[in-house]
Amino acid sequence: MFTLFYVSRRRASALSALLASVALAASTSIAHAAVGQIKLAALGDDASVTLFYPTDATEQKVQRGPFELSLAVDAPPATARSNGRLVVISHGSGGNAWVHADLARALVNEGFVVAFPLHRGDNSADPGKPGPDSWKQRPAEVSRAIDAVAKDPRFAPGIDFSRVGMYGMSAGGHTALSMAGGAWSPGNFRRHCEAHIDEDFATCVGLIVRQSSGWVGALKRWVALAVIRSRFDDDTLHTHHDPRVAAVVAGVPAASDFELSSLANPRVPLAFVTAGRDAWLVPKFHSERVLAACTTCIRLADMRSAGHGALLSPFPPGISGLLADLLNDPPGFDRSQLPAVDARIVGFFRQHLIGAPASAAVAP
């Protein structure tokens, strides 16, 4: 089970208020709307934006990649069921909207409209440019996803675009930290790998090669560092500011390349979901590093027995090899806790975007 942390008095006060609102509303039953799903036209060179939203239409079983989901496709929005707020979700490397469909449903059940940009060069259909190359362009893609919703006459009139929420997982968590005011550089990524490649090998090398011991491992390490040093020699700090984004949640984020001073006091409320057995983004170099430096951040949930793929829900079937080693749930991890984690994320956005209590159920 996940546990809650109280890192400072300021964080404790904020988290206590959140939990109080969640507990208060947990006893209130509401009639949930059906979940609509539609794709909005691309802006410029972006891919289309996948939108989930409340609707009064009837859901049908549809196939989305390997998943059978229940959705009302291309249905009209039910404006009366909306809470007037938008949340953008940034998927991880090689991801898409469907692996976060359960969180999207939890948000829609609370009245949110949920937008998923498909990040160019780093998604399930086009995975060729992960890592820092993708991290540079992702925040602007999030902003253009907001623009796409704001241009659509079916959705724009019912949304307050001055208070948008943003959630990201893994590489999407890196995007989330950027949207919260974080500054990072390719040079910081290089320095991290020079210092910690043996301890954080998957972060530095990705899925190209498996870590080994002995002389084979030493050769892999030498080649990897040579490539990293040649590609990531730029110390330019990358930042992105979108004043519409008013609250951010980062799930198991890539964070080793951020300037900690830029996240010591984020410009918006910032919360984390962490996984104690993450072998892809080793926590002490990523989420824990930022949490230790941040004076205002809160940890919504610490899934101590979870691996990197815990927040993928539904979980993609049929993965194998190194990817499976990095994403599959470790022995002993219980996925039945995920709805409660989603409820805390929903409650955080209700508190900071609306100032209203959450009505999503929370497990004891």
mmCIF file of C-alpha atoms in Angstrom:
data_model
loop_
_atom_site.group_PDB
_atom_site.id
_atom_site.type_symbol
_atom_site.label_atom_id
_atom_site.label_comp_id
_atom_site.label_asym_id
_atom_site.label_seq_id
_atom_site.Cartn_x
_atom_site.Cartn_y
_atom_site.Cartn_z
ATOM 1 C CA MET A 1 0.000 0.000 0.000
ATOM 2 C CA PHE A 2 1.090 3.552 -0.533
ATOM 3 C CA THR A 3 1.777 5.830 2.401
ATOM 4 C CA LEU A 4 1.565 9.567 2.851
ATOM 5 C CA PHE A 5 4.531 11.732 3.817
ATOM 6 C CA TYR A 6 4.594 15.039 5.691
ATOM 7 C CA VAL A 7 7.846 16.647 4.665
ATOM 8 C CA SER A 8 7.424 20.067 6.249
ATOM 9 C CA ARG A 9 4.774 22.030 8.105
ATOM 10 C CA ARG A 10 3.813 23.899 4.954
ATOM 11 C CA ARG A 11 3.487 20.650 3.019
ATOM 12 C CA ALA A 12 1.613 19.043 5.908
ATOM 13 C CA SER A 13 -0.900 21.876 5.994
ATOM 14 C CA ALA A 14 -1.542 21.686 2.247
ATOM 15 C CA LEU A 15 -1.840 17.903 2.236
ATOM 16 C CA SER A 16 -4.061 17.857 5.325
ATOM 17 C CA ALA A 17 -6.448 20.285 3.641
ATOM 18 C CA LEU A 18 -6.515 18.108 0.541
ATOM 19 C CA LEU A 19 -7.207 14.916 2.498
ATOM 20 C CA ALA A 20 -9.879 16.607 4.559
ATOM 21 C CA SER A 21 -11.711 17.679 1.417
ATOM 22 C CA VAL A 22 -11.390 14.191 -0.062
ATOM 23 C CA ALA A 23 -12.670 12.527 3.103
ATOM 24 C CA LEU A 24 -15.571 14.962 3.378
ATOM 25 C CA ALA A 25 -16.726 14.331 -0.152
ATOM 26 C CA ALA A 26 -16.118 10.589 -0.133
ATOM 27 C CA SER A 27 -19.436 10.182 1.663
ATOM 28 C CA THR A 28 -21.309 12.078 -1.052
ATOM 29 C CA SER A 29 -22.631 10.032 -3.953
ATOM 30 C CA ILE A 30 -22.900 11.542 -7.419
ATOM 31 C CA ALA A 31 -24.182 10.266 -10.731
ATOM 32 C CA HIS A 32 -21.177 9.973 -12.997
ATOM 33 C CA ALA A 33 -21.434 10.989 -16.615
ATOM 34 C CA ALA A 34 -20.356 8.652 -19.361
ATOM 35 C CA VAL A 35 -16.872 9.198 -20.790
ATOM 36 C CA GLY A 36 -16.743 10.700 -24.249
ATOM 37 C CA GLN A 37 -13.672 10.475 -26.482
ATOM 38 C CA ILE A 38 -12.826 12.488 -29.549
ATOM 39 C CA LYS A 39 -9.766 13.602 -31.479
ATOM 40 C CA LEU A 40 -9.195 17.299 -32.094
ATOM 41 C CA ALA A 41 -7.446 18.534 -35.217
ATOM 42 C CA ALA A 42 -3.719 19.068 -35.000
ATOM 43 C CA LEU A 43 -2.136 22.499 -34.735
ATOM 44 C CA GLY A 44 0.830 22.921 -37.070
ATOM 45 C CA ASP A 45 2.975 19.788 -37.191
ATOM 46 C CA ASP A 46 1.525 18.280 -34.019
ATOM 47 C CA ALA A 47 -0.437 15.056 -33.941
ATOM 48 C CA SER A 48 -4.128 15.228 -33.133
ATOM 49 C CA VAL A 49 -5.135 15.727 -29.493
ATOM 50 C CA THR A 50 -7.156 12.963 -27.813
ATOM 51 C CA LEU A 51 -9.876 14.355 -25.586
ATOM 52 C CA PHE A 52 -11.884 12.645 -22.823
ATOM 53 C CA TYR A 53 -14.892 14.480 -21.395
ATOM 54 C CA PRO A 54 -18.277 14.085 -19.683
ATOM 55 C CA THR A 55 -21.165 13.164 -21.967
ATOM 56 C CA ASP A 56 -24.746 11.949 -21.609
ATOM 57 C CA ALA A 57 -24.327 9.574 -24.549
ATOM 58 C CA THR A 58 -24.125 5.801 -24.108
ATOM 59 C CA GLU A 59 -20.701 4.201 -23.927
ATOM 60 C CA GLN A 60 -19.779 1.351 -26.263
ATOM 61 C CA LYS A 61 -16.922 -1.147 -26.210
ATOM 62 C CA VAL A 62 -14.156 0.060 -28.532
ATOM 63 C CA GLN A 63 -10.686 -1.240 -29.336
ATOM 64 C CA ARG A 64 -7.814 1.159 -28.744
ATOM 65 C CA GLY A 65 -4.489 -0.513 -29.401
ATOM 66 C CA PRO A 66 -4.423 -3.671 -27.257
ATOM 67 C CA PHE A 67 -7.163 -2.383 -24.942
ATOM 68 C CA GLU A 68 -10.911 -2.791 -25.028
ATOM 69 C CA LEU A 69 -12.286 0.389 -23.486
ATOM 70 C CA SER A 70 -15.796 1.602 -22.788
ATOM 71 C CA LEU A 71 -16.223 5.035 -24.405
ATOM 72 C CA ALA A 72 -18.790 7.210 -26.163
ATOM 73 C CA VAL A 73 -16.794 8.053 -29.298
ATOM 74 C CA ASP A 74 -17.430 11.436 -30.961
ATOM 75 C CA ALA A 75 -20.352 12.073 -28.606
ATOM 76 C CA PRO A 76 -21.456 15.616 -27.757
ATOM 77 C CA PRO A 77 -20.114 16.978 -24.454
ATOM 78 C CA ALA A 78 -22.458 17.282 -21.478
ATOM 79 C CA THR A 79 -21.619 20.829 -20.443
ATOM 80 C CA ALA A 80 -23.848 20.650 -17.375
ATOM 81 C CA ARG A 81 -21.754 17.776 -16.008
ATOM 82 C CA SER A 82 -18.438 19.588 -16.531
ATOM 83 C CA ASN A 83 -16.679 21.365 -13.689
ATOM 84 C CA GLY A 84 -15.243 23.872 -16.168
ATOM 85 C CA ARG A 85 -11.614 22.784 -15.883
ATOM 86 C CA LEU A 86 -9.129 21.143 -18.241
ATOM 87 C CA VAL A 87 -6.325 18.752 -17.292
ATOM 88 C CA VAL A 88 -3.589 17.900 -19.806
ATOM 89 C CA ILE A 89 -1.820 14.541 -19.471
ATOM 90 C CA SER A 90 1.676 14.018 -20.896
ATOM 91 C CA HIS A 91 2.486 10.366 -21.591
ATOM 92 C CA GLY A 92 5.850 8.703 -21.039
ATOM 93 C CA SER A 93 8.392 7.672 -23.667
ATOM 94 C CA GLY A 94 6.801 5.412 -26.263
ATOM 95 C CA GLY A 95 3.391 5.980 -24.690
ATOM 96 C CA ASN A 96 -0.051 7.161 -25.733
ATOM 97 C CA ALA A 97 -3.371 8.183 -24.233
ATOM 98 C CA TRP A 98 -4.719 4.662 -23.726
ATOM 99 C CA VAL A 99 -2.278 3.616 -20.979
ATOM 100 C CA HIS A 100 -3.665 6.439 -18.827
ATOM 101 C CA ALA A 101 -7.336 5.773 -19.602
ATOM 102 C CA ASP A 102 -8.177 4.837 -15.992
ATOM 103 C CA LEU A 103 -6.873 8.159 -14.654
ATOM 104 C CA ALA A 104 -8.694 9.970 -17.466
ATOM 105 C CA ARG A 105 -11.938 8.254 -16.436
ATOM 106 C CA ALA A 106 -11.427 9.222 -12.786
ATOM 107 C CA LEU A 107 -10.944 12.846 -13.831
ATOM 108 C CA VAL A 108 -13.960 12.845 -16.171
ATOM 109 C CA ASN A 109 -16.102 11.346 -13.401
ATOM 110 C CA GLU A 110 -15.283 14.482 -11.399
ATOM 111 C CA GLY A 111 -16.251 16.766 -14.297
ATOM 112 C CA PHE A 112 -12.827 17.460 -15.829
ATOM 113 C CA VAL A 113 -12.097 17.564 -19.532
ATOM 114 C CA VAL A 114 -8.835 15.686 -20.198
ATOM 115 C CA ALA A 115 -6.513 16.327 -23.157
ATOM 116 C CA PHE A 116 -3.667 14.097 -24.358
ATOM 117 C CA PRO A 117 -1.110 15.457 -26.832
ATOM 118 C CA LEU A 118 0.792 12.723 -28.696
ATOM 119 C CA HIS A 119 4.428 13.745 -28.334
ATOM 120 C CA ARG A 120 6.267 13.697 -31.667
ATOM 121 C CA GLY A 121 9.137 11.245 -31.960
ATOM 122 C CA ASP A 122 8.396 9.738 -28.542
ATOM 123 C CA ASN A 123 5.120 7.827 -28.739
ATOM 124 C CA SER A 124 3.983 4.264 -29.382
ATOM 125 C CA ALA A 125 3.645 4.822 -33.132
ATOM 126 C CA ASP A 126 6.755 6.988 -33.526
ATOM 127 C CA PRO A 127 9.349 6.167 -30.825
ATOM 128 C CA GLY A 128 12.512 7.337 -32.578
ATOM 129 C CA LYS A 129 13.595 10.387 -30.530
ATOM 130 C CA PRO A 130 13.176 9.815 -26.790
ATOM 131 C CA GLY A 131 15.133 11.551 -24.047
ATOM 132 C CA PRO A 132 16.416 15.137 -24.162
ATOM 133 C CA ASP A 133 15.509 15.552 -27.847
ATOM 134 C CA SER A 134 11.871 15.000 -26.937
ATOM 135 C CA TRP A 135 12.050 16.883 -23.628
ATOM 136 C CA LYS A 136 12.871 20.099 -25.488
ATOM 137 C CA GLN A 137 9.624 20.083 -27.491
ATOM 138 C CA ARG A 138 7.146 18.453 -25.120
ATOM 139 C CA PRO A 139 6.172 21.525 -23.037
ATOM 140 C CA ALA A 140 5.238 23.511 -26.156
ATOM 141 C CA GLU A 141 3.148 20.538 -27.314
ATOM 142 C CA VAL A 142 1.267 20.692 -24.013
ATOM 143 C CA SER A 143 0.593 24.402 -24.563
ATOM 144 C CA ARG A 144 -0.622 23.748 -28.109
ATOM 145 C CA ALA A 145 -2.923 21.020 -26.809
ATOM 146 C CA ILE A 146 -4.509 23.658 -24.568
ATOM 147 C CA ASP A 147 -4.747 25.932 -27.622
ATOM 148 C CA ALA A 148 -6.475 23.164 -29.604
ATOM 149 C CA VAL A 149 -9.164 22.766 -26.951
ATOM 150 C CA ALA A 150 -9.552 26.544 -26.686
ATOM 151 C CA LYS A 151 -10.182 26.747 -30.438
ATOM 152 C CA ASP A 152 -12.905 24.082 -30.461
ATOM 153 C CA PRO A 153 -16.425 25.592 -30.212
ATOM 154 C CA ARG A 154 -17.835 22.393 -28.676
ATOM 155 C CA PHE A 155 -15.590 22.578 -25.605
ATOM 156 C CA ALA A 156 -14.096 26.049 -25.266
ATOM 157 C CA PRO A 157 -17.195 27.903 -23.981
ATOM 158 C CA GLY A 158 -17.470 25.646 -20.928
ATOM 159 C CA ILE A 159 -13.828 25.759 -19.781
ATOM 160 C CA ASP A 160 -11.921 28.319 -17.727
ATOM 161 C CA PHE A 161 -8.526 28.307 -19.437
ATOM 162 C CA SER A 162 -6.947 30.493 -16.773
ATOM 163 C CA ARG A 163 -6.706 27.466 -14.423
ATOM 164 C CA VAL A 164 -5.514 24.360 -16.285
ATOM 165 C CA GLY A 165 -4.068 21.287 -14.581
ATOM 166 C CA MET A 166 -1.182 19.217 -15.900
ATOM 167 C CA TYR A 167 -0.171 15.626 -15.082
ATOM 168 C CA GLY A 168 2.781 13.757 -16.523
ATOM 169 C CA MET A 169 4.332 10.335 -15.967
ATOM 170 C CA SER A 170 8.010 9.394 -16.555
ATOM 171 C CA ALA A 171 9.139 11.514 -19.528
ATOM 172 C CA GLY A 172 5.754 13.171 -19.123
ATOM 173 C CA GLY A 173 6.803 13.852 -15.540
ATOM 174 C CA HIS A 174 9.818 15.697 -16.915
ATOM 175 C CA THR A 175 7.355 17.751 -18.959
ATOM 176 C CA ALA A 176 5.307 18.353 -15.820
ATOM 177 C CA LEU A 177 8.323 19.710 -13.952
ATOM 178 C CA SER A 178 9.040 22.036 -16.875
ATOM 179 C CA MET A 179 5.453 23.305 -16.769
ATOM 180 C CA ALA A 180 5.860 23.947 -13.024
ATOM 181 C CA GLY A 181 8.816 26.255 -13.690
ATOM 182 C CA GLY A 182 11.743 23.836 -13.764
ATOM 183 C CA ALA A 183 14.885 24.587 -15.792
ATOM 184 C CA TRP A 184 17.040 21.776 -17.195
ATOM 185 C CA SER A 185 19.914 21.339 -19.634
ATOM 186 C CA PRO A 186 21.397 18.555 -21.784
ATOM 187 C CA GLY A 187 24.689 19.290 -20.041
ATOM 188 C CA ASN A 188 23.120 18.417 -16.692
ATOM 189 C CA PHE A 189 21.973 15.120 -18.184
ATOM 190 C CA ARG A 190 25.529 14.415 -19.364
ATOM 191 C CA ARG A 191 27.023 15.239 -15.976
ATOM 192 C CA HIS A 192 24.492 13.024 -14.226
ATOM 193 C CA CYS A 193 25.400 10.081 -16.444
ATOM 194 C CA GLU A 194 29.133 10.692 -16.069
ATOM 195 C CA ALA A 195 28.717 10.507 -12.298
ATOM 196 C CA HIS A 196 26.009 7.849 -11.936
ATOM 197 C CA ILE A 197 25.700 5.715 -15.084
ATOM 198 C CA ASP A 198 26.309 2.491 -13.172
ATOM 199 C CA GLU A 199 23.570 3.281 -10.633
ATOM 200 C CA ASP A 200 21.081 4.832 -13.089
ATOM 201 C CA PHE A 201 21.966 2.937 -16.264
ATOM 202 C CA ALA A 202 18.472 2.771 -17.782
ATOM 203 C CA THR A 203 18.032 6.538 -17.487
ATOM 204 C CA CYS A 204 21.265 7.186 -19.372
ATOM 205 C CA VAL A 205 21.060 4.414 -21.974
ATOM 206 C CA GLY A 206 17.356 3.607 -22.253
ATOM 207 C CA LEU A 207 16.336 0.454 -24.110
ATOM 208 C CA ILE A 208 19.339 0.341 -26.443
ATOM 209 C CA VAL A 209 21.309 -2.168 -24.396
ATOM 210 C CA ARG A 210 21.024 -4.110 -21.151
ATOM 211 C CA GLN A 211 23.509 -3.393 -18.351
ATOM 212 C CA SER A 212 26.198 -6.054 -17.916
ATOM 213 C CA SER A 213 29.055 -6.803 -15.569
ATOM 214 C CA GLY A 214 32.720 -7.525 -16.253
ATOM 215 C CA TRP A 215 34.559 -6.391 -19.363
ATOM 216 C CA VAL A 216 31.385 -6.481 -21.474
ATOM 217 C CA GLY A 217 29.719 -4.084 -19.054
ATOM 218 C CA ALA A 218 32.756 -1.837 -19.038
ATOM 219 C CA LEU A 219 32.698 -1.685 -22.844
ATOM 220 C CA LYS A 220 28.993 -0.842 -22.911
ATOM 221 C CA ARG A 221 29.590 1.878 -20.321
ATOM 222 C CA TRP A 222 32.480 3.374 -22.306
ATOM 223 C CA VAL A 223 30.486 3.429 -25.563
ATOM 224 C CA ALA A 224 27.405 4.885 -23.853
ATOM 225 C CA LEU A 225 29.372 7.685 -22.220
ATOM 226 C CA ALA A 226 31.119 8.508 -25.493
ATOM 227 C CA VAL A 227 27.753 8.911 -27.214
ATOM 228 C CA ILE A 228 26.302 10.925 -24.336
ATOM 229 C CA ARG A 229 29.306 13.269 -24.262
ATOM 230 C CA SER A 230 29.050 13.907 -27.994
ATOM 231 C CA ARG A 231 25.287 14.484 -28.043
ATOM 232 C CA PHE A 232 24.673 16.342 -24.796
ATOM 233 C CA ASP A 233 27.377 18.989 -24.557
ATOM 234 C CA ASP A 234 24.975 21.954 -24.454
ATOM 235 C CA ASP A 235 24.564 23.758 -21.111
ATOM 236 C CA THR A 236 21.699 25.947 -22.340
ATOM 237 C CA LEU A 237 18.897 25.913 -19.770
ATOM 238 C CA HIS A 238 15.500 25.015 -21.189
ATOM 239 C CA THR A 239 12.392 26.514 -19.614
ATOM 240 C CA HIS A 240 8.754 26.909 -20.603
ATOM 241 C CA HIS A 241 6.137 29.193 -19.110
ATOM 242 C CA ASP A 242 2.408 28.852 -19.715
ATOM 243 C CA PRO A 243 0.449 31.065 -17.301
ATOM 244 C CA ARG A 244 -2.694 28.995 -17.889
ATOM 245 C CA VAL A 245 -1.200 25.997 -16.043
ATOM 246 C CA ALA A 246 -2.120 26.418 -12.375
ATOM 247 C CA ALA A 247 -1.413 23.019 -10.756
ATOM 248 C CA VAL A 248 0.922 20.139 -11.650
ATOM 249 C CA VAL A 249 1.315 16.484 -10.648
ATOM 250 C CA ALA A 250 4.494 14.577 -11.614
ATOM 251 C CA GLY A 251 4.355 10.783 -11.543
ATOM 252 C CA VAL A 252 7.740 8.984 -11.334
ATOM 253 C CA PRO A 253 9.352 11.873 -13.270
ATOM 254 C CA ALA A 254 12.677 11.956 -15.072
ATOM 255 C CA ALA A 255 14.378 14.726 -13.103
ATOM 256 C CA SER A 256 18.145 14.219 -12.891
ATOM 257 C CA ASP A 257 18.897 17.102 -15.285
ATOM 258 C CA PHE A 258 16.931 19.868 -13.546
ATOM 259 C CA GLU A 259 18.507 22.803 -11.745
ATOM 260 C CA LEU A 260 17.253 22.239 -8.219
ATOM 261 C CA SER A 261 17.108 25.961 -7.521
ATOM 262 C CA SER A 262 14.437 26.291 -10.226
ATOM 263 C CA LEU A 263 12.182 23.826 -8.382
ATOM 264 C CA ALA A 264 12.894 24.879 -4.800
ATOM 265 C CA ASN A 265 9.755 27.031 -4.845
ATOM 266 C CA PRO A 266 7.703 26.114 -7.944
ATOM 267 C CA ARG A 267 5.521 28.771 -9.497
ATOM 268 C CA VAL A 268 2.403 26.578 -9.064
ATOM 269 C CA PRO A 269 1.326 23.880 -6.572
ATOM 270 C CA LEU A 270 3.380 20.767 -7.412
ATOM 271 C CA ALA A 271 2.764 17.215 -6.182
ATOM 272 C CA PHE A 272 4.517 13.889 -6.749
ATOM 273 C CA VAL A 273 3.571 10.232 -7.006
ATOM 274 C CA THR A 274 6.632 8.052 -6.393
ATOM 275 C CA ALA A 275 7.523 4.371 -6.809
ATOM 276 C CA GLY A 276 10.082 2.934 -4.404
ATOM 277 C CA ARG A 277 11.288 0.104 -6.680
ATOM 278 C CA ASP A 278 11.597 2.108 -9.897
ATOM 279 C CA ALA A 279 14.511 0.603 -11.843
ATOM 280 C CA TRP A 280 14.187 2.890 -14.887
ATOM 281 C CA LEU A 281 14.342 6.231 -13.063
ATOM 282 C CA VAL A 282 16.021 5.404 -9.768
ATOM 283 C CA PRO A 283 14.137 7.574 -7.233
ATOM 284 C CA LYS A 284 17.136 9.047 -5.398
ATOM 285 C CA PHE A 285 18.348 10.648 -8.635
ATOM 286 C CA HIS A 286 14.915 11.837 -9.804
ATOM 287 C CA SER A 287 11.746 12.321 -7.724
ATOM 288 C CA GLU A 288 13.464 12.120 -4.328
ATOM 289 C CA ARG A 289 16.101 14.578 -5.464
ATOM 290 C CA VAL A 290 13.494 17.220 -6.277
ATOM 291 C CA LEU A 291 11.342 16.515 -3.236
ATOM 292 C CA ALA A 292 14.350 17.024 -0.972
ATOM 293 C CA ALA A 293 15.022 20.440 -2.519
ATOM 294 C CA CYS A 294 11.448 21.684 -2.886
ATOM 295 C CA THR A 295 10.050 23.716 0.001
ATOM 296 C CA THR A 296 6.389 23.641 -1.078
ATOM 297 C CA CYS A 297 5.918 20.317 -2.912
ATOM 298 C CA ILE A 298 3.822 17.488 -1.493
ATOM 299 C CA ARG A 299 3.992 13.757 -2.057
ATOM 300 C CA LEU A 300 0.503 12.509 -2.843
ATOM 301 C CA ALA A 301 1.447 8.845 -2.668
ATOM 302 C CA ASP A 302 4.570 6.766 -2.192
ATOM 303 C CA MET A 303 4.022 3.306 -3.663
ATOM 304 C CA ARG A 304 6.982 1.724 -1.960
ATOM 305 C CA SER A 305 6.676 -1.711 -3.613
ATOM 306 C CA ALA A 306 5.923 -0.324 -7.100
ATOM 307 C CA GLY A 307 8.108 -0.287 -10.184
ATOM 308 C CA HIS A 308 8.301 2.283 -12.957
ATOM 309 C CA GLY A 309 5.225 1.021 -14.820
ATOM 310 C CA ALA A 310 2.852 1.138 -11.853
ATOM 311 C CA LEU A 311 1.057 4.260 -13.082
ATOM 312 C CA LEU A 312 0.299 2.717 -16.480
ATOM 313 C CA SER A 313 -3.350 1.777 -16.090
ATOM 314 C CA PRO A 314 -4.520 -0.178 -17.977
ATOM 315 C CA PHE A 315 -1.152 -1.894 -18.195
ATOM 316 C CA PRO A 316 0.002 -2.794 -21.725
ATOM 317 C CA PRO A 317 -0.074 -6.558 -22.335
ATOM 318 C CA GLY A 318 2.507 -8.648 -24.120
ATOM 319 C CA ILE A 319 5.668 -6.640 -23.467
ATOM 320 C CA SER A 320 8.904 -8.588 -23.200
ATOM 321 C CA GLY A 321 12.661 -8.325 -22.843
ATOM 322 C CA LEU A 322 14.327 -5.325 -21.260
ATOM 323 C CA LEU A 323 11.155 -3.236 -21.524
ATOM 324 C CA ALA A 324 9.287 -5.808 -19.452
ATOM 325 C CA ASP A 325 12.089 -5.864 -16.884
ATOM 326 C CA LEU A 326 11.788 -2.099 -16.444
ATOM 327 C CA LEU A 327 7.982 -1.777 -16.568
ATOM 328 C CA ASN A 328 6.491 -4.955 -15.110
ATOM 329 C CA ASP A 329 5.233 -4.817 -11.539
ATOM 330 C CA PRO A 330 7.713 -6.208 -8.984
ATOM 331 C CA PRO A 331 6.573 -9.200 -6.922
ATOM 332 C CA GLY A 332 4.337 -8.050 -4.095
ATOM 333 C CA PHE A 333 2.960 -4.922 -5.755
ATOM 334 C CA ASP A 334 -0.838 -4.732 -5.513
ATOM 335 C CA ARG A 335 -2.544 -2.870 -8.357
ATOM 336 C CA SER A 336 -5.776 -2.609 -6.399
ATOM 337 C CA GLN A 337 -4.357 0.537 -4.764
ATOM 338 C CA LEU A 338 -4.290 2.486 -8.043
ATOM 339 C CA PRO A 339 -7.865 3.830 -7.875
ATOM 340 C CA ALA A 340 -6.979 5.444 -4.534
ATOM 341 C CA VAL A 341 -3.863 6.990 -6.083
ATOM 342 C CA ASP A 342 -6.000 8.325 -8.948
ATOM 343 C CA ALA A 343 -8.444 9.728 -6.387
ATOM 344 C CA ARG A 344 -5.650 11.684 -4.700
ATOM 345 C CA ILE A 345 -4.577 13.106 -8.051
ATOM 346 C CA VAL A 346 -8.166 14.107 -8.799
ATOM 347 C CA GLY A 347 -8.511 15.649 -5.340
ATOM 348 C CA PHE A 348 -5.327 17.672 -5.792
ATOM 349 C CA PHE A 349 -6.647 19.176 -9.028
ATOM 350 C CA ARG A 350 -10.064 19.919 -7.517
ATOM 351 C CA GLN A 351 -8.437 21.697 -4.598
ATOM 352 C CA HIS A 352 -6.060 23.823 -6.642
ATOM 353 C CA LEU A 353 -8.074 24.432 -9.810
ATOM 354 C CA ILE A 354 -11.542 24.834 -8.318
ATOM 355 C CA GLY A 355 -11.097 25.169 -4.567
ATOM 356 C CA ALA A 356 -13.807 22.531 -4.120
ATOM 357 C CA PRO A 357 -13.757 19.193 -2.293
ATOM 358 C CA ALA A 358 -13.183 16.031 -4.323
ATOM 359 C CA SER A 359 -16.002 13.530 -4.609
ATOM 360 C CA ALA A 360 -13.895 10.625 -5.858
ATOM 361 C CA ALA A 361 -13.943 7.656 -3.499
ATOM 362 C CA VAL A 362 -10.776 7.047 -1.514
ATOM 363 C CA ALA A 363 -9.773 3.627 -0.219
ATOM 364 C CA PRO A 364 -9.111 3.482 3.527
#
